[in-house]
Amino acid sequence: MAYNLLQGKRGIIFGALDDNSIAWKTAERVHEEGGKFVLTNAPIAMRMGQINALAEKTGSEIIPADATSMEDLENLIAKSMEILGGKLDFVLHSIGMSVNVRKGKHYTDQNYDWTHKGWDVSAVSFHKTMNVLYNKNAMNEWGSIVALTYMAAQRVFPDYNDMADNKAYLESIARSFGYFFGKDKKVRVNTISQSPTPTTAGQGVKGFDGFIAYAEKMSPLGNATALDCANYTVAMFSDLTKRVTLQNLYNDGGFSNMGVSNEVMTSFMKEE
């Protein structure tokens, strides 16, 4: 049910690939709540996905942009403000990529050119995006910037590989840049740490099916879905969370505070 939490608000959503993606679900929910936005993704990702269908469904325009390119980001933000008719109220950064994971390179034997590429796409692109937003004064006061992350930034999940390092860096950027955005522009910056979610990117991680089943058994409320994350993001974009900033917010059914659950213990118990 829509409550028009975002009526009159406008922004940019990075990373919508297909209807499995969190950014896609977020775009649908923002649209339902009255928000207007521009969709963007890298040109190569757009060829792989179905972003045109989402744009048609939500009445949105698409601006292709490589989030690692300052030139592309400056063009994206300038054109978005032109299309939307003013400064922005919200931005979602939902971008992540590891060439080492994609190519099956073990964490202890990385190709460092690939490592740098993944770091630039997954983490530094967030700094670059905020750099342009900040220096172009493109955000309205009390606006909200959100990036999606994962708990591998704090804990070891071996097959998550160098993406864990990327997410840790991303979260640090959110805090550090968020301080300046808050003090100077009254804009909040947060990350949402989501449950393992069967997105196209997530399913590329080795052993994903086993881990998502484990997380389900560990979490008192079960794994949060992509739609759950979209709803949380809408709340973070709304005026209901005006003074929440510099936070890494867990949306994981309680997983992050669990040591062990009865379900997991039972699976290790021998029959007597």
PDB file of C-alpha atoms in Angstrom:
ATOM      1  CA  MET A   1       0.000   0.000   0.000  1.00  0.00           C
ATOM      2  CA  ALA A   2       1.363   3.415  -0.968  1.00  0.00           C
ATOM      3  CA  TYR A   3       1.368   6.296   1.523  1.00  0.00           C
ATOM      4  CA  ASN A   4       3.041   8.867  -0.756  1.00  0.00           C
ATOM      5  CA  LEU A   5       6.078   9.050   1.508  1.00  0.00           C
ATOM      6  CA  LEU A   6       8.138  10.425  -1.376  1.00  0.00           C
ATOM      7  CA  GLN A   7       5.608  12.690  -3.033  1.00  0.00           C
ATOM      8  CA  GLY A   8       7.428  15.559  -4.723  1.00  0.00           C
ATOM      9  CA  LYS A   9      10.874  14.030  -4.170  1.00  0.00           C
ATOM     10  CA  ARG A  10      13.282  13.288  -6.998  1.00  0.00           C
ATOM     11  CA  GLY A  11      16.517  11.427  -7.365  1.00  0.00           C
ATOM     12  CA  ILE A  12      18.777   8.941  -9.122  1.00  0.00           C
ATOM     13  CA  ILE A  13      18.799   5.148  -8.832  1.00  0.00           C
ATOM     14  CA  PHE A  14      22.024   3.392  -9.806  1.00  0.00           C
ATOM     15  CA  GLY A  15      22.204  -0.303 -10.591  1.00  0.00           C
ATOM     16  CA  ALA A  16      18.789  -1.569 -11.720  1.00  0.00           C
ATOM     17  CA  LEU A  17      19.604  -4.578 -13.919  1.00  0.00           C
ATOM     18  CA  ASP A  18      16.580  -6.881 -13.899  1.00  0.00           C
ATOM     19  CA  ASP A  19      13.575  -7.624 -11.703  1.00  0.00           C
ATOM     20  CA  ASN A  20      15.742  -9.656  -9.301  1.00  0.00           C
ATOM     21  CA  SER A  21      17.815  -6.618  -8.361  1.00  0.00           C
ATOM     22  CA  ILE A  22      17.288  -4.561  -5.220  1.00  0.00           C
ATOM     23  CA  ALA A  23      17.617  -1.337  -7.211  1.00  0.00           C
ATOM     24  CA  TRP A  24      14.788  -2.508  -9.489  1.00  0.00           C
ATOM     25  CA  LYS A  25      12.503  -3.233  -6.532  1.00  0.00           C
ATOM     26  CA  THR A  26      13.465   0.100  -4.991  1.00  0.00           C
ATOM     27  CA  ALA A  27      12.583   1.958  -8.179  1.00  0.00           C
ATOM     28  CA  GLU A  28       9.165   0.303  -8.200  1.00  0.00           C
ATOM     29  CA  ARG A  29       8.541   1.216  -4.563  1.00  0.00           C
ATOM     30  CA  VAL A  30       9.787   4.801  -4.958  1.00  0.00           C
ATOM     31  CA  HIS A  31       7.419   5.169  -7.909  1.00  0.00           C
ATOM     32  CA  GLU A  32       4.527   3.809  -5.835  1.00  0.00           C
ATOM     33  CA  GLU A  33       5.324   6.326  -3.082  1.00  0.00           C
ATOM     34  CA  GLY A  34       5.174   9.264  -5.469  1.00  0.00           C
ATOM     35  CA  GLY A  35       8.886   9.805  -6.107  1.00  0.00           C
ATOM     36  CA  LYS A  36      10.376  10.624  -9.505  1.00  0.00           C
ATOM     37  CA  PHE A  37      13.806   9.500 -10.617  1.00  0.00           C
ATOM     38  CA  VAL A  38      16.323   8.907 -13.354  1.00  0.00           C
ATOM     39  CA  LEU A  39      17.651   5.376 -13.840  1.00  0.00           C
ATOM     40  CA  THR A  40      21.290   4.762 -14.627  1.00  0.00           C
ATOM     41  CA  ASN A  41      23.713   1.918 -15.145  1.00  0.00           C
ATOM     42  CA  ALA A  42      26.895   1.255 -17.077  1.00  0.00           C
ATOM     43  CA  PRO A  43      26.263   0.814 -20.810  1.00  0.00           C
ATOM     44  CA  ILE A  44      27.514  -2.788 -20.736  1.00  0.00           C
ATOM     45  CA  ALA A  45      25.225  -3.657 -17.817  1.00  0.00           C
ATOM     46  CA  MET A  46      22.282  -2.062 -19.585  1.00  0.00           C
ATOM     47  CA  ARG A  47      22.779  -4.368 -22.545  1.00  0.00           C
ATOM     48  CA  MET A  48      22.584  -7.352 -20.182  1.00  0.00           C
ATOM     49  CA  GLY A  49      19.465  -6.239 -18.324  1.00  0.00           C
ATOM     50  CA  GLN A  50      15.920  -5.082 -18.941  1.00  0.00           C
ATOM     51  CA  ILE A  51      16.118  -1.506 -17.682  1.00  0.00           C
ATOM     52  CA  ASN A  52      13.972  -0.178 -20.539  1.00  0.00           C
ATOM     53  CA  ALA A  53      10.975  -2.123 -19.206  1.00  0.00           C
ATOM     54  CA  LEU A  54      11.467  -0.576 -15.755  1.00  0.00           C
ATOM     55  CA  ALA A  55      11.735   2.912 -17.227  1.00  0.00           C
ATOM     56  CA  GLU A  56       8.479   2.420 -19.119  1.00  0.00           C
ATOM     57  CA  LYS A  57       6.710   1.030 -16.054  1.00  0.00           C
ATOM     58  CA  THR A  58       7.779   3.925 -13.812  1.00  0.00           C
ATOM     59  CA  GLY A  59       7.682   6.742 -16.371  1.00  0.00           C
ATOM     60  CA  SER A  60      11.396   7.331 -15.909  1.00  0.00           C
ATOM     61  CA  GLU A  61      14.220   8.327 -18.190  1.00  0.00           C
ATOM     62  CA  ILE A  62      17.503   6.432 -18.500  1.00  0.00           C
ATOM     63  CA  ILE A  63      20.924   8.059 -18.619  1.00  0.00           C
ATOM     64  CA  PRO A  64      23.766   5.586 -19.251  1.00  0.00           C
ATOM     65  CA  ALA A  65      26.810   6.300 -17.087  1.00  0.00           C
ATOM     66  CA  ASP A  66      30.008   4.583 -16.046  1.00  0.00           C
ATOM     67  CA  ALA A  67      30.067   5.329 -12.309  1.00  0.00           C
ATOM     68  CA  THR A  68      33.884   5.220 -12.300  1.00  0.00           C
ATOM     69  CA  SER A  69      34.055   8.115 -14.788  1.00  0.00           C
ATOM     70  CA  MET A  70      33.898  11.639 -13.377  1.00  0.00           C
ATOM     71  CA  GLU A  71      32.887  12.950 -16.798  1.00  0.00           C
ATOM     72  CA  ASP A  72      29.976  10.494 -16.993  1.00  0.00           C
ATOM     73  CA  LEU A  73      28.871  11.314 -13.439  1.00  0.00           C
ATOM     74  CA  GLU A  74      28.937  15.063 -14.057  1.00  0.00           C
ATOM     75  CA  ASN A  75      26.829  14.553 -17.174  1.00  0.00           C
ATOM     76  CA  LEU A  76      24.448  12.219 -15.328  1.00  0.00           C
ATOM     77  CA  ILE A  77      23.826  14.600 -12.444  1.00  0.00           C
ATOM     78  CA  ALA A  78      23.490  17.700 -14.617  1.00  0.00           C
ATOM     79  CA  LYS A  79      21.027  15.987 -16.963  1.00  0.00           C
ATOM     80  CA  SER A  80      19.102  14.432 -14.080  1.00  0.00           C
ATOM     81  CA  MET A  81      18.494  17.837 -12.497  1.00  0.00           C
ATOM     82  CA  GLU A  82      17.428  19.162 -15.879  1.00  0.00           C
ATOM     83  CA  ILE A  83      14.998  16.279 -16.469  1.00  0.00           C
ATOM     84  CA  LEU A  84      13.618  16.271 -12.923  1.00  0.00           C
ATOM     85  CA  GLY A  85      13.382  20.042 -12.632  1.00  0.00           C
ATOM     86  CA  GLY A  86      15.752  20.824  -9.790  1.00  0.00           C
ATOM     87  CA  LYS A  87      18.047  19.521  -7.094  1.00  0.00           C
ATOM     88  CA  LEU A  88      17.884  15.912  -5.926  1.00  0.00           C
ATOM     89  CA  ASP A  89      16.370  14.493  -2.747  1.00  0.00           C
ATOM     90  CA  PHE A  90      17.680  10.932  -2.887  1.00  0.00           C
ATOM     91  CA  VAL A  91      20.348   8.773  -4.504  1.00  0.00           C
ATOM     92  CA  LEU A  92      20.690   4.981  -4.354  1.00  0.00           C
ATOM     93  CA  HIS A  93      24.102   3.446  -5.070  1.00  0.00           C
ATOM     94  CA  SER A  94      23.507  -0.247  -5.784  1.00  0.00           C
ATOM     95  CA  ILE A  95      26.658  -1.210  -7.653  1.00  0.00           C
ATOM     96  CA  GLY A  96      29.049  -4.068  -7.005  1.00  0.00           C
ATOM     97  CA  MET A  97      31.403  -6.140  -9.140  1.00  0.00           C
ATOM     98  CA  SER A  98      34.428  -8.374  -8.622  1.00  0.00           C
ATOM     99  CA  VAL A  99      36.314  -9.630 -11.642  1.00  0.00           C
ATOM    100  CA  ASN A 100      38.242 -11.989  -9.356  1.00  0.00           C
ATOM    101  CA  VAL A 101      34.977 -13.609  -8.247  1.00  0.00           C
ATOM    102  CA  ARG A 102      33.643 -13.712 -11.792  1.00  0.00           C
ATOM    103  CA  LYS A 103      36.834 -15.323 -13.109  1.00  0.00           C
ATOM    104  CA  GLY A 104      37.232 -17.760 -10.198  1.00  0.00           C
ATOM    105  CA  LYS A 105      40.423 -16.249  -8.768  1.00  0.00           C
ATOM    106  CA  HIS A 106      41.001 -17.212  -5.120  1.00  0.00           C
ATOM    107  CA  TYR A 107      41.402 -14.445  -2.537  1.00  0.00           C
ATOM    108  CA  THR A 108      44.988 -15.560  -1.822  1.00  0.00           C
ATOM    109  CA  ASP A 109      45.940 -15.357  -5.498  1.00  0.00           C
ATOM    110  CA  GLN A 110      44.257 -12.256  -6.874  1.00  0.00           C
ATOM    111  CA  ASN A 111      44.837 -10.595 -10.186  1.00  0.00           C
ATOM    112  CA  TYR A 112      45.471  -7.104  -8.845  1.00  0.00           C
ATOM    113  CA  ASP A 113      44.408  -5.344 -12.014  1.00  0.00           C
ATOM    114  CA  TRP A 114      41.037  -7.050 -11.515  1.00  0.00           C
ATOM    115  CA  THR A 115      41.129  -6.169  -7.819  1.00  0.00           C
ATOM    116  CA  HIS A 116      41.590  -2.492  -8.653  1.00  0.00           C
ATOM    117  CA  LYS A 117      38.768  -2.584 -11.187  1.00  0.00           C
ATOM    118  CA  GLY A 118      36.359  -4.132  -8.683  1.00  0.00           C
ATOM    119  CA  TRP A 119      37.401  -1.658  -5.981  1.00  0.00           C
ATOM    120  CA  ASP A 120      36.818   1.264  -8.335  1.00  0.00           C
ATOM    121  CA  VAL A 121      33.387   0.019  -9.450  1.00  0.00           C
ATOM    122  CA  SER A 122      32.143  -1.215  -6.070  1.00  0.00           C
ATOM    123  CA  ALA A 123      33.509   1.401  -3.663  1.00  0.00           C
ATOM    124  CA  VAL A 124      35.372   4.357  -5.147  1.00  0.00           C
ATOM    125  CA  SER A 125      32.442   5.029  -7.487  1.00  0.00           C
ATOM    126  CA  PHE A 126      30.458   5.944  -4.368  1.00  0.00           C
ATOM    127  CA  HIS A 127      33.045   8.562  -3.418  1.00  0.00           C
ATOM    128  CA  LYS A 128      33.106   9.877  -6.980  1.00  0.00           C
ATOM    129  CA  THR A 129      29.309  10.119  -7.069  1.00  0.00           C
ATOM    130  CA  MET A 130      29.198  12.057  -3.811  1.00  0.00           C
ATOM    131  CA  ASN A 131      32.099  14.230  -4.950  1.00  0.00           C
ATOM    132  CA  VAL A 132      30.042  15.447  -7.923  1.00  0.00           C
ATOM    133  CA  LEU A 133      26.834  15.778  -5.888  1.00  0.00           C
ATOM    134  CA  TYR A 134      28.663  17.765  -3.190  1.00  0.00           C
ATOM    135  CA  ASN A 135      30.720  20.037  -5.415  1.00  0.00           C
ATOM    136  CA  LYS A 136      27.839  20.745  -7.804  1.00  0.00           C
ATOM    137  CA  ASN A 137      25.544  21.437  -4.817  1.00  0.00           C
ATOM    138  CA  ALA A 138      23.101  19.006  -6.413  1.00  0.00           C
ATOM    139  CA  MET A 139      21.301  17.757  -3.268  1.00  0.00           C
ATOM    140  CA  ASN A 140      18.441  19.473  -1.461  1.00  0.00           C
ATOM    141  CA  GLU A 141      18.750  19.959   2.305  1.00  0.00           C
ATOM    142  CA  TRP A 142      17.589  16.880   4.224  1.00  0.00           C
ATOM    143  CA  GLY A 143      18.248  14.745   1.176  1.00  0.00           C
ATOM    144  CA  SER A 144      19.306  11.119   1.591  1.00  0.00           C
ATOM    145  CA  ILE A 145      22.087   9.091  -0.033  1.00  0.00           C
ATOM    146  CA  VAL A 146      22.088   5.312   0.467  1.00  0.00           C
ATOM    147  CA  ALA A 147      24.535   2.620  -0.647  1.00  0.00           C
ATOM    148  CA  LEU A 148      23.966  -1.116  -0.385  1.00  0.00           C
ATOM    149  CA  THR A 149      26.521  -3.238   1.439  1.00  0.00           C
ATOM    150  CA  TYR A 150      26.957  -6.659   3.054  1.00  0.00           C
ATOM    151  CA  MET A 151      28.141  -7.989   6.406  1.00  0.00           C
ATOM    152  CA  ALA A 152      31.272  -9.499   4.847  1.00  0.00           C
ATOM    153  CA  ALA A 153      32.662  -6.001   5.454  1.00  0.00           C
ATOM    154  CA  GLN A 154      32.881  -6.967   9.157  1.00  0.00           C
ATOM    155  CA  ARG A 155      33.033 -10.775   9.190  1.00  0.00           C
ATOM    156  CA  VAL A 156      34.774 -13.448   7.137  1.00  0.00           C
ATOM    157  CA  PHE A 157      32.838 -15.136   4.344  1.00  0.00           C
ATOM    158  CA  PRO A 158      35.666 -16.802   2.400  1.00  0.00           C
ATOM    159  CA  ASP A 159      34.011 -17.068  -1.001  1.00  0.00           C
ATOM    160  CA  TYR A 160      32.939 -13.408  -0.975  1.00  0.00           C
ATOM    161  CA  ASN A 161      36.557 -12.761  -1.895  1.00  0.00           C
ATOM    162  CA  ASP A 162      37.732  -9.183  -2.528  1.00  0.00           C
ATOM    163  CA  MET A 163      34.147  -7.913  -2.513  1.00  0.00           C
ATOM    164  CA  ALA A 164      34.406  -8.010   1.296  1.00  0.00           C
ATOM    165  CA  ASP A 165      37.250  -5.481   1.133  1.00  0.00           C
ATOM    166  CA  ASN A 166      35.293  -3.362  -1.328  1.00  0.00           C
ATOM    167  CA  LYS A 167      32.275  -3.247   0.985  1.00  0.00           C
ATOM    168  CA  ALA A 168      34.431  -2.298   3.983  1.00  0.00           C
ATOM    169  CA  TYR A 169      35.867   0.589   1.973  1.00  0.00           C
ATOM    170  CA  LEU A 170      32.376   1.581   0.807  1.00  0.00           C
ATOM    171  CA  GLU A 171      31.112   1.787   4.397  1.00  0.00           C
ATOM    172  CA  SER A 172      34.088   3.916   5.419  1.00  0.00           C
ATOM    173  CA  ILE A 173      33.408   6.312   2.534  1.00  0.00           C
ATOM    174  CA  ALA A 174      29.792   6.643   3.682  1.00  0.00           C
ATOM    175  CA  ARG A 175      30.909   7.710   7.165  1.00  0.00           C
ATOM    176  CA  SER A 176      33.733  10.001   6.070  1.00  0.00           C
ATOM    177  CA  PHE A 177      31.926  11.771   3.236  1.00  0.00           C
ATOM    178  CA  GLY A 178      28.694  11.651   5.221  1.00  0.00           C
ATOM    179  CA  TYR A 179      30.248  13.875   7.885  1.00  0.00           C
ATOM    180  CA  PHE A 180      30.924  16.655   5.359  1.00  0.00           C
ATOM    181  CA  PHE A 181      27.585  16.205   3.627  1.00  0.00           C
ATOM    182  CA  GLY A 182      25.823  16.474   6.978  1.00  0.00           C
ATOM    183  CA  LYS A 183      27.746  19.476   8.307  1.00  0.00           C
ATOM    184  CA  ASP A 184      27.845  21.454   5.077  1.00  0.00           C
ATOM    185  CA  LYS A 185      24.675  20.457   3.225  1.00  0.00           C
ATOM    186  CA  LYS A 186      22.326  18.847   5.786  1.00  0.00           C
ATOM    187  CA  VAL A 187      22.294  15.674   3.678  1.00  0.00           C
ATOM    188  CA  ARG A 188      22.367  12.223   5.271  1.00  0.00           C
ATOM    189  CA  VAL A 189      24.514   9.327   4.061  1.00  0.00           C
ATOM    190  CA  ASN A 190      23.952   5.730   5.158  1.00  0.00           C
ATOM    191  CA  THR A 191      24.588   2.159   4.082  1.00  0.00           C
ATOM    192  CA  ILE A 192      22.132  -0.734   4.298  1.00  0.00           C
ATOM    193  CA  SER A 193      23.662  -4.127   5.043  1.00  0.00           C
ATOM    194  CA  GLN A 194      21.289  -6.585   3.399  1.00  0.00           C
ATOM    195  CA  SER A 195      20.747 -10.324   3.844  1.00  0.00           C
ATOM    196  CA  PRO A 196      22.179 -12.547   1.119  1.00  0.00           C
ATOM    197  CA  THR A 197      19.698 -11.958  -1.694  1.00  0.00           C
ATOM    198  CA  PRO A 198      19.299 -13.999  -4.904  1.00  0.00           C
ATOM    199  CA  THR A 199      20.083 -11.147  -7.276  1.00  0.00           C
ATOM    200  CA  THR A 200      21.889 -11.779 -10.558  1.00  0.00           C
ATOM    201  CA  ALA A 201      25.141 -10.527  -9.004  1.00  0.00           C
ATOM    202  CA  GLY A 202      24.660 -12.367  -5.697  1.00  0.00           C
ATOM    203  CA  GLN A 203      24.135 -15.716  -7.332  1.00  0.00           C
ATOM    204  CA  GLY A 204      27.541 -15.382  -8.966  1.00  0.00           C
ATOM    205  CA  VAL A 205      29.249 -15.957  -5.597  1.00  0.00           C
ATOM    206  CA  LYS A 206      30.505 -19.528  -5.107  1.00  0.00           C
ATOM    207  CA  GLY A 207      28.370 -21.561  -2.703  1.00  0.00           C
ATOM    208  CA  PHE A 208      25.603 -18.945  -2.645  1.00  0.00           C
ATOM    209  CA  ASP A 209      22.718 -21.416  -2.371  1.00  0.00           C
ATOM    210  CA  GLY A 210      24.252 -23.079   0.690  1.00  0.00           C
ATOM    211  CA  PHE A 211      24.954 -19.792   2.375  1.00  0.00           C
ATOM    212  CA  ILE A 212      21.498 -18.339   1.814  1.00  0.00           C
ATOM    213  CA  ALA A 213      20.043 -21.494   3.412  1.00  0.00           C
ATOM    214  CA  TYR A 214      22.432 -21.132   6.364  1.00  0.00           C
ATOM    215  CA  ALA A 215      21.519 -17.450   6.819  1.00  0.00           C
ATOM    216  CA  GLU A 216      17.834 -18.370   6.770  1.00  0.00           C
ATOM    217  CA  LYS A 217      18.397 -20.837   9.636  1.00  0.00           C
ATOM    218  CA  MET A 218      20.476 -18.307  11.582  1.00  0.00           C
ATOM    219  CA  SER A 219      18.096 -15.358  11.311  1.00  0.00           C
ATOM    220  CA  PRO A 220      15.183 -15.171  13.799  1.00  0.00           C
ATOM    221  CA  LEU A 221      13.017 -13.410  11.209  1.00  0.00           C
ATOM    222  CA  GLY A 222      14.504 -15.174   8.193  1.00  0.00           C
ATOM    223  CA  ASN A 223      16.380 -13.530   5.346  1.00  0.00           C
ATOM    224  CA  ALA A 224      15.258 -10.079   4.235  1.00  0.00           C
ATOM    225  CA  THR A 225      14.081 -10.070   0.620  1.00  0.00           C
ATOM    226  CA  ALA A 226      14.896  -7.590  -2.120  1.00  0.00           C
ATOM    227  CA  LEU A 227      11.458  -6.038  -1.540  1.00  0.00           C
ATOM    228  CA  ASP A 228      12.191  -5.731   2.188  1.00  0.00           C
ATOM    229  CA  CYS A 229      15.360  -3.814   1.322  1.00  0.00           C
ATOM    230  CA  ALA A 230      13.442  -1.615  -1.117  1.00  0.00           C
ATOM    231  CA  ASN A 231      10.962  -0.735   1.628  1.00  0.00           C
ATOM    232  CA  TYR A 232      13.791   0.075   4.049  1.00  0.00           C
ATOM    233  CA  THR A 233      15.414   2.276   1.418  1.00  0.00           C
ATOM    234  CA  VAL A 234      12.133   4.136   0.883  1.00  0.00           C
ATOM    235  CA  ALA A 235      12.024   4.794   4.634  1.00  0.00           C
ATOM    236  CA  MET A 236      15.593   6.121   4.482  1.00  0.00           C
ATOM    237  CA  PHE A 237      14.689   8.397   1.572  1.00  0.00           C
ATOM    238  CA  SER A 238      11.643   9.758   3.399  1.00  0.00           C
ATOM    239  CA  ASP A 239      11.445  12.612   5.897  1.00  0.00           C
ATOM    240  CA  LEU A 240      10.731  10.064   8.654  1.00  0.00           C
ATOM    241  CA  THR A 241      14.498   9.467   8.984  1.00  0.00           C
ATOM    242  CA  LYS A 242      15.748  13.051   8.676  1.00  0.00           C
ATOM    243  CA  ARG A 243      18.443  12.757  11.338  1.00  0.00           C
ATOM    244  CA  VAL A 244      19.698   9.252  10.662  1.00  0.00           C
ATOM    245  CA  THR A 245      23.164   9.531   9.147  1.00  0.00           C
ATOM    246  CA  LEU A 246      26.640   7.903   9.171  1.00  0.00           C
ATOM    247  CA  GLN A 247      24.985   4.565   9.977  1.00  0.00           C
ATOM    248  CA  ASN A 248      25.472   1.050   8.652  1.00  0.00           C
ATOM    249  CA  LEU A 249      21.923  -0.282   9.011  1.00  0.00           C
ATOM    250  CA  TYR A 250      21.358  -4.033   9.112  1.00  0.00           C
ATOM    251  CA  ASN A 251      18.374  -5.391   7.216  1.00  0.00           C
ATOM    252  CA  ASP A 252      19.062  -9.070   7.756  1.00  0.00           C
ATOM    253  CA  GLY A 253      16.364 -10.654   9.917  1.00  0.00           C
ATOM    254  CA  GLY A 254      18.641 -10.456  12.967  1.00  0.00           C
ATOM    255  CA  PHE A 255      21.529 -12.454  11.480  1.00  0.00           C
ATOM    256  CA  SER A 256      24.163  -9.853  12.402  1.00  0.00           C
ATOM    257  CA  ASN A 257      23.538 -10.267  16.151  1.00  0.00           C
ATOM    258  CA  MET A 258      23.360 -14.056  16.207  1.00  0.00           C
ATOM    259  CA  GLY A 259      26.039 -16.366  17.534  1.00  0.00           C
ATOM    260  CA  VAL A 260      24.231 -19.574  16.714  1.00  0.00           C
ATOM    261  CA  SER A 261      20.619 -20.705  16.372  1.00  0.00           C
ATOM    262  CA  ASN A 262      18.834 -23.847  17.504  1.00  0.00           C
ATOM    263  CA  GLU A 263      18.252 -24.779  13.862  1.00  0.00           C
ATOM    264  CA  VAL A 264      21.958 -24.625  13.064  1.00  0.00           C
ATOM    265  CA  MET A 265      22.903 -26.476  16.268  1.00  0.00           C
ATOM    266  CA  THR A 266      20.425 -29.217  15.476  1.00  0.00           C
ATOM    267  CA  SER A 267      21.970 -29.773  12.066  1.00  0.00           C
ATOM    268  CA  PHE A 268      25.302 -30.605  13.767  1.00  0.00           C
ATOM    269  CA  MET A 269      23.921 -32.855  16.495  1.00  0.00           C
ATOM    270  CA  LYS A 270      24.447 -36.593  16.106  1.00  0.00           C
ATOM    271  CA  GLU A 271      21.564 -38.920  16.535  1.00  0.00           C
ATOM    272  CA  GLU A 272      21.802 -40.743  19.846  1.00  0.00           C
TER     273      GLU A 272
END
